[in-house]
C-alpha atoms as one frame of an Amber mdcrd trajectory, in Angstrom:
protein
 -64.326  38.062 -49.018 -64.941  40.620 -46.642 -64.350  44.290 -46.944 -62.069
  46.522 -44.673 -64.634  47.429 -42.621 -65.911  44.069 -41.668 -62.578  43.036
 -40.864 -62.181  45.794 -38.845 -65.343  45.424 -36.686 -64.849  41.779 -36.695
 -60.712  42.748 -35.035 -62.901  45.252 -32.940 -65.047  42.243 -31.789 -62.647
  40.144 -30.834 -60.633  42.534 -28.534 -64.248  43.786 -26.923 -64.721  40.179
 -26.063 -61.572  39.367 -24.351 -62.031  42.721 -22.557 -65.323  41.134 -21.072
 -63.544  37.430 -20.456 -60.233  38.386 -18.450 -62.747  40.716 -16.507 -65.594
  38.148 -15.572 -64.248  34.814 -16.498 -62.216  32.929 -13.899 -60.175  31.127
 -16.068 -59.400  33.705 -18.179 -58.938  35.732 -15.163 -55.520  33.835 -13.920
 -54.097  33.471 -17.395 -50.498  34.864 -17.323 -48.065  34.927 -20.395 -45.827
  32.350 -18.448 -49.446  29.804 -17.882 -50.179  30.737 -21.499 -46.591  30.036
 -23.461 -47.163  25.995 -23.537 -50.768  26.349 -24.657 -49.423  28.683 -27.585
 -46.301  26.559 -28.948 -49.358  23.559 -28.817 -51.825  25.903 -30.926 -48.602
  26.605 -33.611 -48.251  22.896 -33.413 -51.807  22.178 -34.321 -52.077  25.079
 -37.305 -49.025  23.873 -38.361 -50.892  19.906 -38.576 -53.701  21.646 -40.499
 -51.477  23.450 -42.695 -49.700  20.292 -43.854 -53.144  18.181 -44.272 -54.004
  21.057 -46.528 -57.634  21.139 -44.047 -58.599  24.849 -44.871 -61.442  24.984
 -42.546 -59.299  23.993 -39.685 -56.646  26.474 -40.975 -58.986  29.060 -40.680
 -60.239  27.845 -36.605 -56.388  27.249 -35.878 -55.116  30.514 -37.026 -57.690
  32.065 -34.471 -56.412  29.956 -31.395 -52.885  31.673 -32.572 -54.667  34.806
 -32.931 -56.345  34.634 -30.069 -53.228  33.964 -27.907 -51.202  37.157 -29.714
 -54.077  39.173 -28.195 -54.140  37.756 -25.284 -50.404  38.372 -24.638 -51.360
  41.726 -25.985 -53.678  42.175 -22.735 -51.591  40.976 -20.164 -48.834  43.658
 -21.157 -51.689  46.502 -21.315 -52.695  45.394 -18.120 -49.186  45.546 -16.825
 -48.747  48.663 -18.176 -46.121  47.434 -20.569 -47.331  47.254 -24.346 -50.613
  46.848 -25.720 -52.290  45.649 -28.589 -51.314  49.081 -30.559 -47.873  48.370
 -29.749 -47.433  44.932 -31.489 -48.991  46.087 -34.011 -46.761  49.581 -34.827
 -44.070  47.546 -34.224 -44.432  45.129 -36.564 -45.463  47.855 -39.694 -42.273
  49.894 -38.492 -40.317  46.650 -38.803 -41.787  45.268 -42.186 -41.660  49.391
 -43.660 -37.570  49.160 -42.124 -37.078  45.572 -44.024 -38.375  46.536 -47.307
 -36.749  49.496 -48.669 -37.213  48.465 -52.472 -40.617  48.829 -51.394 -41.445
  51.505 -49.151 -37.888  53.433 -50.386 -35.875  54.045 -53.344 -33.671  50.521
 -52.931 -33.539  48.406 -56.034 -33.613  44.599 -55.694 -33.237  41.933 -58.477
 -34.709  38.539 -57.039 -36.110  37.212 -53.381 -32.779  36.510 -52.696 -31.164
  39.766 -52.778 -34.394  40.569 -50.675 -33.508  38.059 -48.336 -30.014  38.812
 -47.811 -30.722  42.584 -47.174 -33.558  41.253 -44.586 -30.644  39.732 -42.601
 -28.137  42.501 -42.802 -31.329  44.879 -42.092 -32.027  42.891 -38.568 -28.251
  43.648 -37.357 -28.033  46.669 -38.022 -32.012  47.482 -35.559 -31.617  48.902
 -32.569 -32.622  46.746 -30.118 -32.547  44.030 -32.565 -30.525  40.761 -33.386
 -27.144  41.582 -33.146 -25.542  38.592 -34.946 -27.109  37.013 -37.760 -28.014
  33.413 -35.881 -29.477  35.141 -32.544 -32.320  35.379 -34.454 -32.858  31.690
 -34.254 -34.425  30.760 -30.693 -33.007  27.613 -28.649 -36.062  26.224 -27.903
 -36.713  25.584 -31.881 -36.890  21.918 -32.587 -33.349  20.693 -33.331 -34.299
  19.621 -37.090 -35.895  23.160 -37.670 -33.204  24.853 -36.032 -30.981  23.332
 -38.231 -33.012  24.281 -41.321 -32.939  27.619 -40.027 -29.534  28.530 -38.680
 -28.449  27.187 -42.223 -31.139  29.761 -44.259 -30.327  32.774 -42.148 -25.953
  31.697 -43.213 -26.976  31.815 -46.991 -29.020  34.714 -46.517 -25.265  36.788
 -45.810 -23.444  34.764 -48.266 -22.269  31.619 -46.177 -23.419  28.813 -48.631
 -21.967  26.547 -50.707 -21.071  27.920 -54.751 -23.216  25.014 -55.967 -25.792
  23.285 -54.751 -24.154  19.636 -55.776 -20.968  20.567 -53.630 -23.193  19.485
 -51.001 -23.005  15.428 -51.323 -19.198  15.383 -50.866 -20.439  16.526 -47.569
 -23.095  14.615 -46.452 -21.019  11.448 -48.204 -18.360  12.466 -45.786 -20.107
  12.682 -42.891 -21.910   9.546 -43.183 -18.385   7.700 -43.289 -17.182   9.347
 -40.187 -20.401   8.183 -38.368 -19.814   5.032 -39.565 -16.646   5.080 -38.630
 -17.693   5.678 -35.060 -20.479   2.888 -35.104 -17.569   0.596 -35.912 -15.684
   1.320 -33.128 -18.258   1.235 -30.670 -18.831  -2.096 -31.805 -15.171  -3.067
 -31.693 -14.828  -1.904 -28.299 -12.937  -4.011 -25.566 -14.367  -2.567 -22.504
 -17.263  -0.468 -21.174 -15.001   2.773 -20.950 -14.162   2.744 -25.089 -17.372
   2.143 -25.898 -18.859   4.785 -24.359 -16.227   7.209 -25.446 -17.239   5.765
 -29.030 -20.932   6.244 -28.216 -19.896   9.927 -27.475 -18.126  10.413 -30.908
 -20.615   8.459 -33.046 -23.688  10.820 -31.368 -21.224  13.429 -32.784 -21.390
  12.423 -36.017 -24.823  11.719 -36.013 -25.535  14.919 -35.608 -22.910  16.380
 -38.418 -24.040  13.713 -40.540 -28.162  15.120 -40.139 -26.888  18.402 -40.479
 -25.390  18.172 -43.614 -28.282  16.361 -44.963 -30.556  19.325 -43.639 -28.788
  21.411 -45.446 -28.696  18.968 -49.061 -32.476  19.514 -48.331 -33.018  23.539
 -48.294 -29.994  23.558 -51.305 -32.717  21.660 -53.368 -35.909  23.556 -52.008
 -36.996  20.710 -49.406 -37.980  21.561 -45.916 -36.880  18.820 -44.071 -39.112
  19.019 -41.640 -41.984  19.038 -43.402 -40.804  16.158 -44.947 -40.132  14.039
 -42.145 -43.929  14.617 -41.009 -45.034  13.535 -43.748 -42.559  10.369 -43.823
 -44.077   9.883 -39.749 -47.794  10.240 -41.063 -47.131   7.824 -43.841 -45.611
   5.527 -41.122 -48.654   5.769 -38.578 -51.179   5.108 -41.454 -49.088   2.085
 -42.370 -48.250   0.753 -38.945 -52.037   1.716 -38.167 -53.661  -0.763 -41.228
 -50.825  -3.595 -40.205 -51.961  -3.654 -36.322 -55.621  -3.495 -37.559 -55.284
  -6.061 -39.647 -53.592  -8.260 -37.475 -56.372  -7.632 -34.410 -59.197  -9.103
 -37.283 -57.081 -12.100 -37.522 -57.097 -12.836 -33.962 -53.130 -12.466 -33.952
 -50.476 -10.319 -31.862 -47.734  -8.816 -33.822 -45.502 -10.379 -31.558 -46.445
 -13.924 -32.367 -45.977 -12.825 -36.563 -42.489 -12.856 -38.354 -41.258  -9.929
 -39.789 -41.946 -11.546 -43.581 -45.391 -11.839 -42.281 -45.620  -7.877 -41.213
 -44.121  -7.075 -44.656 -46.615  -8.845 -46.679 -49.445  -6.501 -44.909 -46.943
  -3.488 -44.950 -47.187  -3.936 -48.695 -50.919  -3.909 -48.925 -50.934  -0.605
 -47.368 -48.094   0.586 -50.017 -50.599  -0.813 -52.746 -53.624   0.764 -51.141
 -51.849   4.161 -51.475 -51.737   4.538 -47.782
């Protein structure tokens, strides 16, 4: 590992460089934080990829894409005259010193919990900060994640359920109004019912995934990391059925689902 020195020569590096590439390259040049935002939420996407496949080399080259946009941002405000690198950076030890006061004060905490219930209470209370405890949790989030999250920052001021099992009376009862909603869109006499069924079963849909987001984080599951996984397992899968199918000289069109199951199964067998 390196020593505090190299790591700061090697920070020192990297800001001397982009000094030298928003002055003489022409790319770099037109950059602004409005051209830059999709490129970042596809670098978060890509550590994030890394982090799941457990690929620590690639960890290490993705988290300097993210780094690389945080200074980058970092620059365009310095250039505006706004905030600078320094900035962030004060910010962010004033706001980790403010958050921990068992740490950097005389607070006493008993678990990560408590810690993570006096985080949230912490953040409304900031000036300038999040004044209710779910503004913290941006719109643009993923609905599945935002779910996850919306649910964690509730528990973390006491909105939760007593016990974690309480949980399945709800997702059982939100899978039976869904249900109930399929039904009747498939009952429906005419095109104007059915869409107003369409409307309430979407409704329920999304209660009914909701509640089962939040059976997951009651039992310690991030649900979406758990539904990448399920979608990797799928494209391996899917991937060895199609190949196998193109050696064979056939179409998947032309094979019976019994047929796509048999091959489906060698994949299950081959661990895949």
């Amino acid at each position: 590992m390196k020593s505090r020195e190299e790591k700061l020569a090697a920070f020192g590096r990297i800001l001397d460089i982009l000094d030298e590439l928003r002055e003489k390259c022409p790319w770099d040049r037109e950059q602004t934080s409005d051209s830059l935002r999709p490129q970042t939420i596809e670098e978060v996407y890509e550590l994030s990829d890394a982090i799941l496949k457990k690929d620590s080399v690639n960890i290490s080259k993705e988290l300097g894409d993210v780094l690389l946009h945080v200074l980058f941002y970092a620059k365009i405000g310095e250039e505006e005259g706004t905030y600078d690198i320094a900035d962030v950076i004060s910010l962010l030890c004033d706001k980790l010193i403010y958050r921990h006061p068992h740490v950097f004060s005389s607070a006493q905490v008993s678990d990560s919990a408590e810690v993570m219930r006096n985080w949230e209470m912490l953040k409304t209370r900031e000036k300038g900060g999040n004044r209710t405890v779910l503004s913290g949790v941006p719109d643009a989030l993923p609905p599945l994640l935002k779910a996850y999250r919306m649910q964690d920052k509730a528990r973390g001021v006491g909105f939760d359920w007593e016990e974690k099992s309480q949980v399945w009376d709800k997702v059982r009862e939100e899978l039976g109004e869904f249900r109930a909603e399929l039904d009747s869109m498939e009952q429906a006499e005419d095109e104007t019912s059915r869409k107003e069924a369409y409307d309430r079963a979407e409704v329920e849909l999304g209660d009914y995934l909701f509640a089962v987001v939040n059976a997951a984080r009651l039992y310690g599951l991030n649900p979406d990391t758990a539904l990448e996984r399920t979608c990797a397992k799928f494209r391996r899968r899917f991937t060895y059925l199609e190949e196998h199918t193109i050696r064979q000289g056939k179409s998947l069109k032309d094979m019976s689902l019994a047929q796509m199951d048999a091959i489906w199964d060698e994949a299950k067998a081959k661990g895949l």
